[in-house]
Every structure is written in structure tokens, then in C-alpha cells.
């Protein structure tokens, strides 16, 4: 039982002791799927009601948990395009403890409204509290969505158009722990032909020092300053890429960058069954010192972000996941001396590096990469 789950159970017990009829705990072994539900439905014990005509899900005293091993690579709640979640009261909680299990999944446009609070917790690095195809996702009234995700707070897949993709209005807010704040907390992907609109992100970020959380609020709730412009300038600067030369030699732990030792790996590259096996974490650290590789012991998988896509590698598996794609590996990734190794060919696929950027010296057994 995870620490988060224990906290959720204790909180539920406290709430039920204070108000015995207000909160009911329920385990979800099947998702609440409203995508094809054309008639009204309700579960007063679980704390939800579905209005089919307006495609509105109302939650009040909701307390649902997806146990470990259930609904893997699925979601707790599925909603059709143009759906609304109306939140009443402050005792609403949705917890997913299973691998890659999203909290709320919507086929398209999604709106949150009301004057209540909904807590969404996910326990998998590859899961999202809120997942929407194309979006937009909008928060109105004084609704509060409090998230505690190991993965994304909001993930929008293949956004389109120039209108806001994520918008926070009125007194609404979305919160998540500061410890989880990174550029992938709010992740929006798009097709190569789609241009990002100027107002795709219609909200401001604020820091709550007391709760140590990041808040997404309406822009008029936070005073803007020069730091916003500085961030925009930094983003423009990052678009200019410099080509570097990296060298790795079989049997040697040192990794060279532009001729100088940039990093010394814990384990040296090696050759297995004709494949050059490279230490994933060391390679990523050389190209980007801020790059993170997270290991999930419960899922037996390594996670990292490459080109803003969540990438998952599992030892001894024939495939890996990158965003929503499942890609075949040339040879399975391998754990050796506590480090995950991938073949050179698969690393190029993962990093989207072309063959012309690679040179192999068979005499010195040295790999030279330019990117």
C-alpha cells in the first residue's frame, strides 16, 4: 500500500467519522464510461450523477479508488467530447493507484465548473490527472481541482486551433505540489502541421507558500511582471540548437563532449550479440544535465521525456513507449549493475537521431555522435 493511498484512507476515515453519511469509499474495477451512455444515470453511494442530454457529470461526496493492478493503461472516468464536470461540495476524491491509469479522460472539449473541490491523485509516472484529446480544457466559477500526480496534471493530445487550449476563468484554480512542478506537468502535444496559438495557455501561475503548491488561476488574479517576458525570451533562445560531438568507446566509462571528458558513467558501454549497448542515464545526462530518468520499482520501468514525449523503457521488453506510440526495439533494453542499457540503434530511434549523425570506428571501437 503506497504512502499516498494510506493518506487517502486516513483522510476518508476522518471525514466519515466527522460526518458518517457524507463520504463513501468505493473501489473501481471497471471504469465509469459515459462516452456512449445516452440515458441519465446516478450512483448516490459513489457520489455521481450523469445528465445525458447536457453531457454533464455532477460529483458530490465522490470517493473512488482504482486499486493496484486494475484498469492498467486505462482511466477511472471516460467522458465524451463536449462534456462538463460539475463539482459540488469539498469532499470529492478520485485516486488511481494502478499503472498508467488516468484520472479523467475526455474525447475532446472538457469543462469544469461549480463551487466545490475535487482531488485527483495518480500513482503512476505515465498517468495524467486530466487527459483530453485536442481539448480545450476550461475551468470556470470557483471550482478547485487539486491534483497530486506522479505524472501529468493536464495532458492534451494533438491540440488544434488558435483558441485557448487550457483556460482558467473566474475564481477557479488548479493546484499541484511544487515538488511536481516541471515543464511536463502541463503537457500539450500537436501534429507537425499545427502551429501553436498565441493564447493557448490562458492562465497565470501563482505559488502558495503555505501549502507549498503551484496554482493555475485566471490571469487577472496574478500581477504580471518582467519575469514572464524573461521566460518567453528563454524559450526563444532554446530554439537555437548547437551541434555537439560525443564519443563513447566500448569498455571505457568516460564520455567525451567536443573532445573533453563530460561525464563518467557508472558502467562502461559494451557489445552484446552484435549490438553496442549504451548506458541510458549517462547519455542523457551528457546531452542535457537537467534530463531526468525516473525508475519505477512497482512498474519495473524507466521513464524520461524526449522531445516533450513521455518515454517508457522496460528491461527485457521487445518494445518501448514514446507518447502514445509503441515502438519495436532492435534488441531489448537490459539492466546491468543497476543501470539500464539500450542499443545504439534504439537510442538513435528514441532520440530521433538520423544515421548520418553517427560514425562507428571498428578499429578503436568508438561511437561518434553529432547532434
Short mmCIF file of C-alpha atoms in Angstrom, two decimals:
data_model
loop_
_atom_site.label_atom_id
_atom_site.label_comp_id
_atom_site.label_asym_id
_atom_site.label_seq_id
_atom_site.Cartn_x
_atom_site.Cartn_y
_atom_site.Cartn_z
CA UNK A 1 0.00 0.00 0.00
CA UNK A 2 1.51 3.32 -1.05
CA UNK A 3 2.05 6.33 1.16
CA UNK A 4 -0.45 8.34 -0.88
CA UNK A 5 -3.07 5.63 -0.55
CA UNK A 6 -2.58 5.48 3.20
CA UNK A 7 -3.05 9.23 3.42
CA UNK A 8 -6.20 8.94 1.33
CA UNK A 9 -7.62 6.20 3.54
CA UNK A 10 -6.83 8.13 6.73
CA UNK A 11 -8.42 11.28 5.29
CA UNK A 12 -11.50 9.32 4.31
CA UNK A 13 -11.74 7.80 7.78
CA UNK A 14 -11.54 11.20 9.39
CA UNK A 15 -14.21 12.57 7.09
CA UNK A 16 -16.51 9.62 7.66
CA UNK A 17 -16.06 9.91 11.42
CA UNK A 18 -16.99 13.59 11.35
CA UNK A 19 -19.94 13.05 9.04
CA UNK A 20 -20.84 9.35 8.76
CA UNK A 21 -23.26 9.70 5.87
CA UNK A 22 -21.24 12.16 3.78
CA UNK A 23 -18.47 10.06 2.24
CA UNK A 24 -18.46 6.53 0.87
CA UNK A 25 -15.37 4.70 -0.33
CA UNK A 26 -15.65 2.59 -3.47
CA UNK A 27 -13.05 0.61 -5.43
CA UNK A 28 -13.29 0.82 -9.21
CA UNK A 29 -12.59 -2.41 -11.06
CA UNK A 30 -14.47 -1.20 -14.13
CA UNK A 31 -14.22 2.39 -15.42
CA UNK A 32 -17.11 4.84 -15.28
CA UNK A 33 -17.55 5.16 -19.05
CA UNK A 34 -20.09 7.78 -20.13
CA UNK A 35 -18.99 8.05 -23.78
CA UNK A 36 -21.90 6.00 -25.14
CA UNK A 37 -24.35 6.47 -22.26
CA UNK A 38 -27.45 8.10 -23.78
CA UNK A 39 -29.67 7.88 -20.69
CA UNK A 40 -29.41 9.60 -17.33
CA UNK A 41 -27.75 7.60 -14.57
CA UNK A 42 -26.71 8.09 -10.97
CA UNK A 43 -25.00 6.37 -8.06
CA UNK A 44 -25.79 8.19 -4.84
CA UNK A 45 -23.50 5.91 -2.85
CA UNK A 46 -20.48 6.54 -5.08
CA UNK A 47 -21.41 10.23 -5.34
CA UNK A 48 -22.03 10.90 -9.04
CA UNK A 49 -24.89 11.67 -11.43
CA UNK A 50 -24.86 11.74 -15.23
CA UNK A 51 -27.15 14.02 -17.30
CA UNK A 52 -27.04 12.55 -20.80
CA UNK A 53 -28.76 15.43 -22.59
CA UNK A 54 -26.24 18.02 -21.43
CA UNK A 55 -23.35 15.52 -21.07
CA UNK A 56 -22.75 16.73 -17.53
CA UNK A 57 -21.24 14.64 -14.77
CA UNK A 58 -22.07 16.01 -11.33
CA UNK A 59 -19.94 14.83 -8.41
CA UNK A 60 -20.75 15.34 -4.75
CA UNK A 61 -19.22 13.33 -1.90
CA UNK A 62 -17.32 11.32 -4.51
CA UNK A 63 -14.66 8.96 -3.17
CA UNK A 64 -13.38 6.47 -5.75
CA UNK A 65 -10.15 4.47 -5.84
CA UNK A 66 -8.65 2.33 -8.59
CA UNK A 67 -6.66 -0.40 -6.79
CA UNK A 68 -3.25 -1.53 -7.95
CA UNK A 69 -3.46 -3.95 -10.87
CA UNK A 70 -6.87 -2.70 -12.01
CA UNK A 71 -7.63 -0.60 -15.13
CA UNK A 72 -3.96 -0.57 -16.18
CA UNK A 73 -3.35 1.69 -19.21
CA UNK A 74 -6.93 2.92 -18.92
CA UNK A 75 -8.78 5.64 -16.98
CA UNK A 76 -11.09 5.81 -13.99
CA UNK A 77 -13.64 8.05 -15.74
CA UNK A 78 -14.27 8.35 -19.50
CA UNK A 79 -16.20 11.29 -20.93
CA UNK A 80 -17.37 12.10 -24.47
CA UNK A 81 -16.44 15.23 -26.38
CA UNK A 82 -18.05 18.45 -25.11
CA UNK A 83 -18.53 17.21 -21.55
CA UNK A 84 -18.86 19.12 -18.29
CA UNK A 85 -17.84 18.07 -14.80
CA UNK A 86 -19.82 19.97 -12.15
CA UNK A 87 -18.23 19.78 -8.72
CA UNK A 88 -20.35 20.28 -5.58
CA UNK A 89 -19.00 20.24 -2.05
CA UNK A 90 -15.42 19.81 -0.89
CA UNK A 91 -15.42 16.07 -0.14
CA UNK A 92 -14.62 14.68 -3.58
CA UNK A 93 -11.66 12.41 -4.20
CA UNK A 94 -10.50 10.28 -7.14
CA UNK A 95 -7.41 8.09 -6.65
CA UNK A 96 -5.75 5.84 -9.24
CA UNK A 97 -3.09 3.52 -7.87
CA UNK A 98 -2.64 1.44 -11.00
CA UNK A 99 -0.05 1.57 -13.79
CA UNK A 100 -0.75 4.24 -16.42
CA UNK A 101 -4.29 4.79 -15.16
CA UNK A 102 -5.51 8.33 -15.84
CA UNK A 103 -7.98 10.06 -13.55
CA UNK A 104 -10.38 11.67 -16.05
CA UNK A 105 -10.15 11.01 -19.80
CA UNK A 106 -12.17 13.09 -22.28
CA UNK A 107 -12.55 12.57 -26.02
CA UNK A 108 -12.39 16.33 -26.68
CA UNK A 109 -13.65 19.56 -25.14
CA UNK A 110 -13.89 19.40 -21.35
CA UNK A 111 -15.27 21.95 -18.86
CA UNK A 112 -15.02 22.01 -15.08
CA UNK A 113 -17.47 24.21 -13.20
CA UNK A 114 -19.15 24.65 -9.83
CA UNK A 115 -18.15 25.83 -6.37
CA UNK A 116 -16.69 22.62 -5.00
CA UNK A 117 -13.32 20.89 -4.79
CA UNK A 118 -12.20 17.67 -6.45
CA UNK A 119 -8.94 15.95 -5.51
CA UNK A 120 -7.33 13.77 -8.16
CA UNK A 121 -4.31 11.62 -7.33
CA UNK A 122 -2.42 9.35 -9.73
CA UNK A 123 0.29 6.97 -8.61
CA UNK A 124 1.98 6.22 -11.94
CA UNK A 125 4.60 8.40 -13.63
CA UNK A 126 2.96 7.72 -17.00
CA UNK A 127 -0.56 8.70 -15.90
CA UNK A 128 -2.39 12.04 -16.07
CA UNK A 129 -4.86 13.53 -13.63
CA UNK A 130 -6.75 15.03 -16.61
CA UNK A 131 -6.27 13.72 -20.16
CA UNK A 132 -8.09 15.27 -23.13
CA UNK A 133 -7.86 14.66 -26.86
CA UNK A 134 -7.29 18.01 -28.60
CA UNK A 135 -9.06 19.92 -25.83
CA UNK A 136 -9.73 22.63 -24.88
CA UNK A 137 -9.97 22.20 -21.10
CA UNK A 138 -11.62 25.09 -19.25
CA UNK A 139 -12.14 25.78 -15.55
CA UNK A 140 -14.98 28.16 -14.51
CA UNK A 141 -16.74 29.54 -11.44
CA UNK A 142 -14.87 28.83 -8.21
CA UNK A 143 -14.20 25.17 -8.87
CA UNK A 144 -10.91 23.83 -7.47
CA UNK A 145 -9.17 20.80 -8.95
CA UNK A 146 -6.44 19.76 -6.53
CA UNK A 147 -4.07 17.22 -8.06
CA UNK A 148 -1.22 15.16 -6.69
CA UNK A 149 0.14 13.32 -9.72
CA UNK A 150 3.32 11.37 -10.22
CA UNK A 151 2.88 12.16 -13.92
CA UNK A 152 0.97 14.94 -15.68
CA UNK A 153 -1.52 17.35 -14.17
CA UNK A 154 -3.11 18.02 -17.58
CA UNK A 155 -2.20 16.23 -20.82
CA UNK A 156 -3.78 17.36 -24.10
CA UNK A 157 -3.08 15.17 -27.11
CA UNK A 158 -2.67 16.82 -30.53
CA UNK A 159 -4.18 20.24 -29.84
CA UNK A 160 -5.62 22.22 -32.75
CA UNK A 161 -6.69 25.79 -33.48
CA UNK A 162 -5.71 29.21 -32.15
CA UNK A 163 -8.20 29.42 -29.29
CA UNK A 164 -7.08 28.75 -25.70
CA UNK A 165 -6.29 25.08 -25.12
CA UNK A 166 -6.18 25.41 -21.34
CA UNK A 167 -8.12 28.25 -19.73
CA UNK A 168 -8.76 29.18 -16.10
CA UNK A 169 -11.52 31.75 -15.54
CA UNK A 170 -13.37 33.49 -12.69
CA UNK A 171 -12.20 32.20 -9.27
CA UNK A 172 -11.39 28.70 -10.47
CA UNK A 173 -7.98 27.16 -9.82
CA UNK A 174 -5.94 24.04 -10.41
CA UNK A 175 -3.32 23.13 -7.82
CA UNK A 176 -0.46 20.65 -7.61
CA UNK A 177 2.55 20.24 -5.29
CA UNK A 178 5.55 22.40 -6.05
CA UNK A 179 7.75 19.29 -5.91
CA UNK A 180 5.93 18.02 -9.02
CA UNK A 181 6.34 21.27 -10.94
CA UNK A 182 8.28 20.86 -14.20
CA UNK A 183 7.78 21.68 -17.84
CA UNK A 184 5.82 18.44 -18.33
CA UNK A 185 3.31 19.00 -15.53
CA UNK A 186 1.13 20.66 -18.17
CA UNK A 187 1.85 18.89 -21.45
CA UNK A 188 0.26 19.71 -24.81
CA UNK A 189 1.29 17.84 -27.93
CA UNK A 190 0.46 18.77 -31.51
CA UNK A 191 0.94 17.42 -35.00
CA UNK A 192 3.84 18.78 -37.04
CA UNK A 193 1.45 20.80 -39.23
CA UNK A 194 -0.23 22.56 -36.29
CA UNK A 195 1.02 25.98 -35.23
CA UNK A 196 0.74 26.91 -31.58
CA UNK A 197 -1.69 29.76 -30.91
CA UNK A 198 -0.53 32.83 -29.01
CA UNK A 199 -3.14 32.31 -26.28
CA UNK A 200 -3.06 28.54 -25.98
CA UNK A 201 -2.40 28.82 -22.25
CA UNK A 202 -4.92 31.27 -20.82
CA UNK A 203 -3.97 31.21 -17.15
CA UNK A 204 -1.39 32.52 -14.70
CA UNK A 205 0.78 30.60 -12.25
CA UNK A 206 0.93 31.50 -8.56
CA UNK A 207 2.80 29.95 -5.65
CA UNK A 208 1.00 29.21 -2.40
CA UNK A 209 3.76 29.35 0.21
CA UNK A 210 1.57 27.98 2.98
CA UNK A 211 0.55 24.80 1.12
CA UNK A 212 3.75 24.69 -0.98
CA UNK A 213 1.68 24.30 -4.14
CA UNK A 214 1.56 25.78 -7.61
CA UNK A 215 -1.81 27.30 -8.53
CA UNK A 216 -3.15 27.85 -12.03
CA UNK A 217 -5.53 30.81 -11.80
CA UNK A 218 -7.13 33.43 -14.03
CA UNK A 219 -4.66 35.95 -15.41
CA UNK A 220 -6.36 38.84 -13.65
CA UNK A 221 -5.70 37.14 -10.28
CA UNK A 222 -1.93 37.49 -10.53
CA UNK A 223 0.10 40.59 -11.25
CA UNK A 224 2.35 40.15 -14.24
CA UNK A 225 5.97 41.27 -14.15
CA UNK A 226 9.08 41.23 -16.27
CA UNK A 227 9.77 37.59 -15.35
CA UNK A 228 7.06 36.46 -17.77
CA UNK A 229 8.84 38.22 -20.62
CA UNK A 230 12.13 36.73 -19.48
CA UNK A 231 10.65 33.23 -19.73
CA UNK A 232 9.45 33.97 -23.25
CA UNK A 233 12.93 35.14 -24.21
CA UNK A 234 14.45 31.98 -22.73
CA UNK A 235 12.06 29.86 -24.79
CA UNK A 236 13.08 31.64 -27.97
CA UNK A 237 16.75 31.18 -27.13
CA UNK A 238 16.27 27.44 -26.57
CA UNK A 239 15.01 27.09 -30.14
CA UNK A 240 18.56 27.73 -31.43
CA UNK A 241 20.36 24.40 -31.25
CA UNK A 242 24.12 23.89 -31.30
CA UNK A 243 25.62 20.74 -32.78
CA UNK A 244 27.97 18.90 -30.42
CA UNK A 245 30.20 15.89 -30.92
CA UNK A 246 30.01 12.99 -28.46
CA UNK A 247 32.32 10.00 -28.29
CA UNK A 248 31.90 6.70 -26.43
CA UNK A 249 34.37 3.85 -26.50
CA UNK A 250 33.49 0.26 -25.71
CA UNK A 251 34.92 -0.70 -22.32
CA UNK A 252 35.57 2.89 -21.23
CA UNK A 253 33.35 4.76 -18.76
CA UNK A 254 34.37 8.28 -19.89
CA UNK A 255 32.05 10.04 -22.34
CA UNK A 256 33.60 12.86 -24.37
CA UNK A 257 31.80 16.01 -25.47
CA UNK A 258 33.64 18.09 -28.06
CA UNK A 259 36.88 16.31 -27.21
CA UNK A 260 36.77 16.72 -23.41
CA UNK A 261 35.51 14.31 -20.73
CA UNK A 262 31.98 15.46 -19.96
CA UNK A 263 30.73 12.56 -17.89
CA UNK A 264 32.00 9.32 -16.39
CA UNK A 265 29.38 6.60 -16.36
CA UNK A 266 29.00 4.08 -13.55
CA UNK A 267 29.19 1.26 -16.10
CA UNK A 268 31.05 1.30 -19.42
CA UNK A 269 29.43 0.58 -22.82
CA UNK A 270 29.70 -2.99 -24.04
CA UNK A 271 28.82 -5.18 -27.02
CA UNK A 272 26.24 -7.96 -26.78
CA UNK A 273 25.07 -10.14 -29.67
CA UNK A 274 26.49 -7.63 -32.12
CA UNK A 275 24.71 -4.65 -30.54
CA UNK A 276 26.52 -1.73 -28.95
CA UNK A 277 24.85 -1.26 -25.55
CA UNK A 278 24.94 2.23 -24.05
CA UNK A 279 24.03 3.50 -20.53
CA UNK A 280 20.79 5.46 -20.99
CA UNK A 281 21.07 7.77 -17.98
CA UNK A 282 24.71 8.72 -18.71
CA UNK A 283 23.97 9.57 -22.34
CA UNK A 284 21.02 11.76 -21.46
CA UNK A 285 22.98 13.49 -18.69
CA UNK A 286 25.74 14.43 -21.13
CA UNK A 287 23.41 15.92 -23.74
CA UNK A 288 21.21 17.60 -21.13
CA UNK A 289 22.39 17.75 -17.47
CA UNK A 290 18.82 18.56 -16.35
CA UNK A 291 17.41 15.45 -18.04
CA UNK A 292 15.76 13.09 -15.58
CA UNK A 293 15.35 9.34 -15.77
CA UNK A 294 12.94 8.02 -13.14
CA UNK A 295 12.82 4.37 -12.19
CA UNK A 296 9.52 2.92 -11.01
CA UNK A 297 10.11 -0.20 -8.94
CA UNK A 298 6.41 -1.09 -8.89
CA UNK A 299 6.14 -0.86 -12.68
CA UNK A 300 9.68 -2.17 -13.35
CA UNK A 301 10.20 0.59 -15.90
CA UNK A 302 12.30 3.68 -16.58
CA UNK A 303 10.62 6.95 -17.59
CA UNK A 304 12.06 10.03 -19.23
CA UNK A 305 10.90 12.82 -21.53
CA UNK A 306 12.36 13.07 -25.03
CA UNK A 307 11.19 15.91 -27.29
CA UNK A 308 8.31 16.54 -24.87
CA UNK A 309 7.09 12.96 -25.16
CA UNK A 310 6.94 10.62 -22.19
CA UNK A 311 9.13 7.63 -22.98
CA UNK A 312 8.95 4.34 -21.08
CA UNK A 313 11.53 1.57 -21.28
CA UNK A 314 11.09 -1.82 -19.62
CA UNK A 315 14.02 -4.23 -19.25
CA UNK A 316 13.81 -7.33 -21.49
CA UNK A 317 10.76 -5.99 -23.35
CA UNK A 318 10.56 -6.15 -27.16
CA UNK A 319 9.03 -2.65 -27.44
CA UNK A 320 9.12 0.74 -25.77
CA UNK A 321 6.55 3.51 -25.50
CA UNK A 322 7.01 7.08 -26.68
CA UNK A 323 4.00 9.30 -26.16
CA UNK A 324 1.07 7.28 -27.47
CA UNK A 325 3.22 5.14 -29.79
CA UNK A 326 4.52 1.63 -29.15
CA UNK A 327 7.83 1.19 -30.97
CA UNK A 328 9.70 -2.05 -31.61
CA UNK A 329 13.24 -2.32 -30.23
CA UNK A 330 16.13 -3.78 -32.20
CA UNK A 331 17.13 -5.64 -29.06
CA UNK A 332 15.62 -5.49 -25.56
CA UNK A 333 16.91 -2.94 -23.06
CA UNK A 334 18.99 -4.56 -20.33
CA UNK A 335 19.68 -3.93 -16.67
CA UNK A 336 23.35 -4.32 -15.81
CA UNK A 337 24.96 -3.39 -12.49
CA UNK A 338 21.90 -1.34 -11.57
CA UNK A 339 21.91 0.69 -14.82
CA UNK A 340 19.60 0.46 -17.83
CA UNK A 341 21.34 -0.04 -21.18
CA UNK A 342 19.87 0.39 -24.65
CA UNK A 343 21.39 -0.46 -28.00
CA UNK A 344 22.92 2.32 -30.08
CA UNK A 345 20.34 1.78 -32.80
CA UNK A 346 17.44 2.00 -30.36
CA UNK A 347 18.93 5.05 -28.65
CA UNK A 348 19.00 6.80 -32.05
CA UNK A 349 15.35 5.91 -32.55
CA UNK A 350 14.48 7.17 -29.07
CA UNK A 351 16.36 10.47 -29.58
CA UNK A 352 15.22 10.81 -33.24
CA UNK A 353 18.82 10.89 -34.47
CA UNK A 354 19.50 10.07 -38.14
CA UNK A 355 22.14 7.67 -39.37
CA UNK A 356 24.14 10.46 -40.97
CA UNK A 357 24.85 11.83 -37.48
CA UNK A 358 26.61 8.63 -36.43
CA UNK A 359 30.06 7.19 -37.11
CA UNK A 360 31.45 3.84 -35.88
CA UNK A 361 35.21 3.19 -35.80
CA UNK A 362 35.61 -0.58 -35.67
CA UNK A 363 39.37 -0.33 -35.06
CA UNK A 364 39.05 1.75 -31.88
CA UNK A 365 35.50 0.57 -31.09
CA UNK A 366 34.42 4.20 -30.73
CA UNK A 367 30.97 5.68 -31.43
CA UNK A 368 30.89 9.31 -32.57
CA UNK A 369 27.56 11.16 -32.49
CA UNK A 370 26.85 14.65 -33.77
CA UNK A 371 23.67 16.37 -32.62
#
